[in-house]
Amino acid sequence: MSQAPWRPRPPSQPLQSPARHPQQASDDRKIHPGGPPMWSRGVCLCVCQDLPGAPLLLAVEDVSDSSVTVSWEPPETLGRLGLQGYVLELRREGASEWVPVNARPVMVTQQTLRNLALGDKFLLRVAAVSSAGAGPAVVLDQPVHIQKIVEAPKIRVPRHLRQTYIRQVGETVNLQIPFQGNPKPKASWTHNGHSLDTQRVSVRTGAQDSILFIRSAQRSDSGCYELTMQLEGLEAKAAINILVIEKPGAPSSLRLLDVWGCNAALEWTPPQDTGNTELLGYTVQKADKKTGQWFTVLERYHPTSCIISDLIGGNSYSFRVFSENLCGLSASAASTKELAHIQKAGNVAKPKGFVERDFSEAPSFTQPLADHTSTPGYSTQLFCSVRASPKRSGNPAPSILGSTPARPSTCSGKHLWTAGWRSKPQPHTEELPEEAAIRRGCHRPKGPESSSPDAPDAMSIVTADGCALRSLPSSLPQGLEPKGPRPGLLGTRGPGSYPDWSYPCREWRRGQEALK
């Protein structure tokens, strides 16, 4: 046995007391003439407190051509038994019966009615339900009318079409403009306020966009194109500017005004046809008559006159001028009829006089002189190296002041002179054996020191022109033990100290023979 669907009690239907026997009711009236007994009134009071209150703020959220959405707020009082849900009911226009929308109570406070027919008009009400029954219902103030929804048309122009749309002659023009509207609005195009030429321009309008197409654009296609969308008295418009351009014409009347030095002055007039757009400037070129190659001198030059500088003397030049716009340089150029002859300047080179440099240099020693010691009976030589400029012819020997050497000074190189002395033993009344041994150079002297009268106290070497190079204070003692370099056969051997420099007598004899 199937269970019958739940139907709420209409709020207008009064609550009934529990069924009682008629005789019992009569007895109650007799016993209680003032009204029903207390237990009967308590039951009625308990039932009223168990019912929830009426929902609040019932309103329509959205209406379309096939649905409606309503919402409400919970009641202020929910009753002692709690809330089981809400019941939404519908009553069509002209009917008296309320039809529940949902089979059972729902706990949501928003509900959508779908699959409604166009033209339907009805009222809605909602009531809160508990286990004791349905509470009072709240009804919409105005009926809901399901009808066709009209969306105003809107045109969305792409970003690149919001500024002037530039195309060159011969290129295609394809404008795709999206729009919105419900139902589909009617689209129409105009060119500069007039209808389109259907032989050159084609238009196709879809459900969401409208397309304007020109296969080969011409300069006459430039202008303002306006798209209009209409829908039941509503209208939307959008304007798009198109500019069709081409290369400009060449400048006219190019003239060579003047030629001076390495400069040439030119002048020309603007072209009559700018290519349906503004000029970006002029390009000036020059060509030498010898080579015939063109070189650019000025680019995007705005004035109509210029001066060409830095031309090479002795050459002849021709000039030409192009005009330029967004499409590029003009197909042809304006050229000068006559040549610009640059005269070659007769400049004479003036070489600077040669200034001879003075390389003269005062005499100077390139190696310092050192003090020397000598032993009686031995020869001594002094060496010097002199640097001077200019070079003396014949290498004249320098003069030696302070003593006359035993041998004249000689030059052994470019700037090297040598002078020699020979020491003699001091005469004695009686020559002791030790002194004789010292004179022969066989052992160290042990007697008193003695000096040779021929030894110079000071010596200076002077060149032939009288310039003193250096003073050499020197004493050549005789009879003293030498403390410096060891004497050789022909002179000193350089720095050094020897503890014993005794030589055999034959060595001394060989030195004496060499001095002779």
PDB file of C-alpha atoms in Angstrom, residues 235-375:
ATOM      1  CA  GLU A 235      20.633  50.695 -30.674  1.00  0.00           C
ATOM      2  CA  ALA A 236      24.452  50.549 -30.521  1.00  0.00           C
ATOM      3  CA  LYS A 237      26.956  52.168 -32.898  1.00  0.00           C
ATOM      4  CA  ALA A 238      30.724  51.916 -33.541  1.00  0.00           C
ATOM      5  CA  ALA A 239      32.872  53.905 -35.983  1.00  0.00           C
ATOM      6  CA  ILE A 240      36.112  52.636 -37.625  1.00  0.00           C
ATOM      7  CA  ASN A 241      38.456  54.871 -39.656  1.00  0.00           C
ATOM      8  CA  ILE A 242      40.301  53.317 -42.623  1.00  0.00           C
ATOM      9  CA  LEU A 243      43.131  55.005 -44.544  1.00  0.00           C
ATOM     10  CA  VAL A 244      44.392  53.529 -47.830  1.00  0.00           C
ATOM     11  CA  ILE A 245      47.769  55.003 -48.876  1.00  0.00           C
ATOM     12  CA  GLU A 246      50.451  54.591 -51.563  1.00  0.00           C
ATOM     13  CA  LYS A 247      53.912  55.944 -52.405  1.00  0.00           C
ATOM     14  CA  PRO A 248      54.174  59.710 -52.985  1.00  0.00           C
ATOM     15  CA  GLY A 249      55.163  61.473 -56.153  1.00  0.00           C
ATOM     16  CA  ALA A 250      58.619  62.912 -56.817  1.00  0.00           C
ATOM     17  CA  PRO A 251      59.514  66.531 -55.902  1.00  0.00           C
ATOM     18  CA  SER A 252      59.503  69.030 -58.737  1.00  0.00           C
ATOM     19  CA  SER A 253      61.688  71.923 -59.889  1.00  0.00           C
ATOM     20  CA  LEU A 254      64.994  70.837 -58.314  1.00  0.00           C
ATOM     21  CA  ARG A 255      67.493  73.675 -58.915  1.00  0.00           C
ATOM     22  CA  LEU A 256      71.186  74.199 -58.220  1.00  0.00           C
ATOM     23  CA  LEU A 257      71.278  77.695 -56.702  1.00  0.00           C
ATOM     24  CA  ASP A 258      74.977  78.294 -56.019  1.00  0.00           C
ATOM     25  CA  VAL A 259      78.366  76.614 -55.814  1.00  0.00           C
ATOM     26  CA  TRP A 260      81.222  78.033 -53.712  1.00  0.00           C
ATOM     27  CA  GLY A 261      84.296  76.395 -52.264  1.00  0.00           C
ATOM     28  CA  CYS A 262      83.355  72.815 -51.369  1.00  0.00           C
ATOM     29  CA  ASN A 263      79.620  73.624 -50.979  1.00  0.00           C
ATOM     30  CA  ALA A 264      76.516  73.536 -53.178  1.00  0.00           C
ATOM     31  CA  ALA A 265      73.034  74.986 -52.473  1.00  0.00           C
ATOM     32  CA  LEU A 266      69.850  73.184 -53.677  1.00  0.00           C
ATOM     33  CA  GLU A 267      66.152  74.058 -53.705  1.00  0.00           C
ATOM     34  CA  TRP A 268      62.997  72.170 -54.769  1.00  0.00           C
ATOM     35  CA  THR A 269      59.192  72.190 -54.446  1.00  0.00           C
ATOM     36  CA  PRO A 270      57.002  69.569 -52.687  1.00  0.00           C
ATOM     37  CA  PRO A 271      55.304  66.859 -54.772  1.00  0.00           C
ATOM     38  CA  GLN A 272      51.713  67.335 -55.898  1.00  0.00           C
ATOM     39  CA  ASP A 273      50.691  63.808 -54.790  1.00  0.00           C
ATOM     40  CA  THR A 274      51.669  62.867 -51.240  1.00  0.00           C
ATOM     41  CA  GLY A 275      50.177  59.342 -51.424  1.00  0.00           C
ATOM     42  CA  ASN A 276      47.010  60.166 -49.405  1.00  0.00           C
ATOM     43  CA  THR A 277      49.083  60.742 -46.246  1.00  0.00           C
ATOM     44  CA  GLU A 278      51.610  63.148 -44.768  1.00  0.00           C
ATOM     45  CA  LEU A 279      55.230  63.188 -45.932  1.00  0.00           C
ATOM     46  CA  LEU A 280      57.944  61.995 -43.555  1.00  0.00           C
ATOM     47  CA  GLY A 281      60.591  64.122 -45.308  1.00  0.00           C
ATOM     48  CA  TYR A 282      62.986  64.130 -48.262  1.00  0.00           C
ATOM     49  CA  THR A 283      66.094  62.089 -49.082  1.00  0.00           C
ATOM     50  CA  VAL A 284      68.946  63.963 -50.835  1.00  0.00           C
ATOM     51  CA  GLN A 285      71.664  62.052 -52.727  1.00  0.00           C
ATOM     52  CA  LYS A 286      74.830  63.046 -54.614  1.00  0.00           C
ATOM     53  CA  ALA A 287      76.860  61.332 -57.351  1.00  0.00           C
ATOM     54  CA  ASP A 288      80.377  61.993 -58.640  1.00  0.00           C
ATOM     55  CA  LYS A 289      80.680  62.272 -62.411  1.00  0.00           C
ATOM     56  CA  LYS A 290      83.697  59.959 -62.398  1.00  0.00           C
ATOM     57  CA  THR A 291      82.120  57.008 -60.573  1.00  0.00           C
ATOM     58  CA  GLY A 292      78.404  57.657 -61.088  1.00  0.00           C
ATOM     59  CA  GLN A 293      77.540  56.061 -57.735  1.00  0.00           C
ATOM     60  CA  TRP A 294      74.818  57.667 -55.619  1.00  0.00           C
ATOM     61  CA  PHE A 295      75.403  58.353 -51.929  1.00  0.00           C
ATOM     62  CA  THR A 296      72.784  59.548 -49.428  1.00  0.00           C
ATOM     63  CA  VAL A 297      73.557  62.925 -47.885  1.00  0.00           C
ATOM     64  CA  LEU A 298      70.314  63.711 -45.985  1.00  0.00           C
ATOM     65  CA  GLU A 299      67.440  61.440 -44.834  1.00  0.00           C
ATOM     66  CA  ARG A 300      63.901  62.516 -43.821  1.00  0.00           C
ATOM     67  CA  TYR A 301      64.880  66.133 -44.307  1.00  0.00           C
ATOM     68  CA  HIS A 302      61.790  68.357 -43.938  1.00  0.00           C
ATOM     69  CA  PRO A 303      62.802  71.754 -45.448  1.00  0.00           C
ATOM     70  CA  THR A 304      62.725  72.233 -49.238  1.00  0.00           C
ATOM     71  CA  SER A 305      66.250  73.707 -49.474  1.00  0.00           C
ATOM     72  CA  CYS A 306      69.635  72.547 -48.255  1.00  0.00           C
ATOM     73  CA  ILE A 307      73.403  73.088 -48.511  1.00  0.00           C
ATOM     74  CA  ILE A 308      75.646  70.142 -49.397  1.00  0.00           C
ATOM     75  CA  SER A 309      79.133  70.475 -47.868  1.00  0.00           C
ATOM     76  CA  ASP A 310      82.431  68.563 -47.850  1.00  0.00           C
ATOM     77  CA  LEU A 311      82.565  68.146 -51.626  1.00  0.00           C
ATOM     78  CA  ILE A 312      85.932  67.114 -53.083  1.00  0.00           C
ATOM     79  CA  GLY A 313      87.754  69.731 -55.105  1.00  0.00           C
ATOM     80  CA  GLY A 314      88.284  69.019 -58.798  1.00  0.00           C
ATOM     81  CA  ASN A 315      85.143  66.809 -59.091  1.00  0.00           C
ATOM     82  CA  SER A 316      81.750  67.476 -60.675  1.00  0.00           C
ATOM     83  CA  TYR A 317      78.571  66.405 -58.847  1.00  0.00           C
ATOM     84  CA  SER A 318      74.932  65.832 -59.731  1.00  0.00           C
ATOM     85  CA  PHE A 319      72.097  65.714 -57.137  1.00  0.00           C
ATOM     86  CA  ARG A 320      68.641  64.148 -56.830  1.00  0.00           C
ATOM     87  CA  VAL A 321      65.827  64.300 -54.231  1.00  0.00           C
ATOM     88  CA  PHE A 322      63.224  61.648 -53.222  1.00  0.00           C
ATOM     89  CA  SER A 323      60.035  62.225 -51.190  1.00  0.00           C
ATOM     90  CA  GLU A 324      59.067  59.713 -48.462  1.00  0.00           C
ATOM     91  CA  ASN A 325      55.898  58.688 -46.571  1.00  0.00           C
ATOM     92  CA  LEU A 326      54.744  55.608 -44.631  1.00  0.00           C
ATOM     93  CA  CYS A 327      54.910  53.477 -47.800  1.00  0.00           C
ATOM     94  CA  GLY A 328      58.556  54.417 -48.472  1.00  0.00           C
ATOM     95  CA  LEU A 329      60.472  56.498 -51.020  1.00  0.00           C
ATOM     96  CA  SER A 330      58.863  57.795 -54.175  1.00  0.00           C
ATOM     97  CA  ALA A 331      59.223  55.695 -57.295  1.00  0.00           C
ATOM     98  CA  SER A 332      61.157  58.459 -59.086  1.00  0.00           C
ATOM     99  CA  ALA A 333      63.341  61.388 -58.047  1.00  0.00           C
ATOM    100  CA  ALA A 334      63.935  64.954 -59.135  1.00  0.00           C
ATOM    101  CA  SER A 335      67.482  65.491 -60.502  1.00  0.00           C
ATOM    102  CA  THR A 336      69.535  68.592 -61.253  1.00  0.00           C
ATOM    103  CA  LYS A 337      70.034  69.465 -64.920  1.00  0.00           C
ATOM    104  CA  GLU A 338      73.496  70.999 -64.540  1.00  0.00           C
ATOM    105  CA  LEU A 339      76.560  69.726 -62.725  1.00  0.00           C
ATOM    106  CA  ALA A 340      78.205  71.359 -59.730  1.00  0.00           C
ATOM    107  CA  HIS A 341      81.907  71.869 -60.540  1.00  0.00           C
ATOM    108  CA  ILE A 342      84.098  72.107 -57.462  1.00  0.00           C
ATOM    109  CA  GLN A 343      87.266  74.111 -58.160  1.00  0.00           C
ATOM    110  CA  LYS A 344      90.520  72.666 -56.950  1.00  0.00           C
ATOM    111  CA  ALA A 345      92.319  75.063 -54.634  1.00  0.00           C
ATOM    112  CA  GLY A 346      95.979  75.813 -55.562  1.00  0.00           C
ATOM    113  CA  ASN A 347      97.583  75.343 -52.192  1.00  0.00           C
ATOM    114  CA  VAL A 348     101.411  75.516 -52.067  1.00  0.00           C
ATOM    115  CA  ALA A 349     103.108  73.451 -49.432  1.00  0.00           C
ATOM    116  CA  LYS A 350     105.441  75.462 -47.208  1.00  0.00           C
ATOM    117  CA  PRO A 351     107.864  73.083 -45.516  1.00  0.00           C
ATOM    118  CA  LYS A 352     109.200  74.113 -42.172  1.00  0.00           C
ATOM    119  CA  GLY A 353     112.912  74.940 -41.884  1.00  0.00           C
ATOM    120  CA  PHE A 354     115.183  72.247 -40.487  1.00  0.00           C
ATOM    121  CA  VAL A 355     116.568  73.139 -37.085  1.00  0.00           C
ATOM    122  CA  GLU A 356     119.847  71.360 -36.415  1.00  0.00           C
ATOM    123  CA  ARG A 357     120.121  69.961 -32.959  1.00  0.00           C
ATOM    124  CA  ASP A 358     123.151  70.733 -30.858  1.00  0.00           C
ATOM    125  CA  PHE A 359     124.721  67.452 -29.794  1.00  0.00           C
ATOM    126  CA  SER A 360     127.801  69.023 -28.153  1.00  0.00           C
ATOM    127  CA  GLU A 361     128.702  67.559 -24.806  1.00  0.00           C
ATOM    128  CA  ALA A 362     131.284  68.634 -22.274  1.00  0.00           C
ATOM    129  CA  PRO A 363     134.093  66.169 -21.503  1.00  0.00           C
ATOM    130  CA  SER A 364     133.357  63.806 -18.653  1.00  0.00           C
ATOM    131  CA  PHE A 365     134.806  60.641 -17.182  1.00  0.00           C
ATOM    132  CA  THR A 366     132.769  57.534 -17.954  1.00  0.00           C
ATOM    133  CA  GLN A 367     134.622  55.550 -15.262  1.00  0.00           C
ATOM    134  CA  PRO A 368     135.773  57.016 -11.954  1.00  0.00           C
ATOM    135  CA  LEU A 369     139.508  57.201 -11.216  1.00  0.00           C
ATOM    136  CA  ALA A 370     140.957  55.407  -8.225  1.00  0.00           C
ATOM    137  CA  ASP A 371     143.945  56.135  -6.000  1.00  0.00           C
ATOM    138  CA  HIS A 372     147.089  54.116  -6.673  1.00  0.00           C
ATOM    139  CA  THR A 373     150.178  53.165  -4.686  1.00  0.00           C
ATOM    140  CA  SER A 374     153.569  52.255  -6.015  1.00  0.00           C
ATOM    141  CA  THR A 375     156.700  50.510  -4.838  1.00  0.00           C
TER     142      THR A 375
END
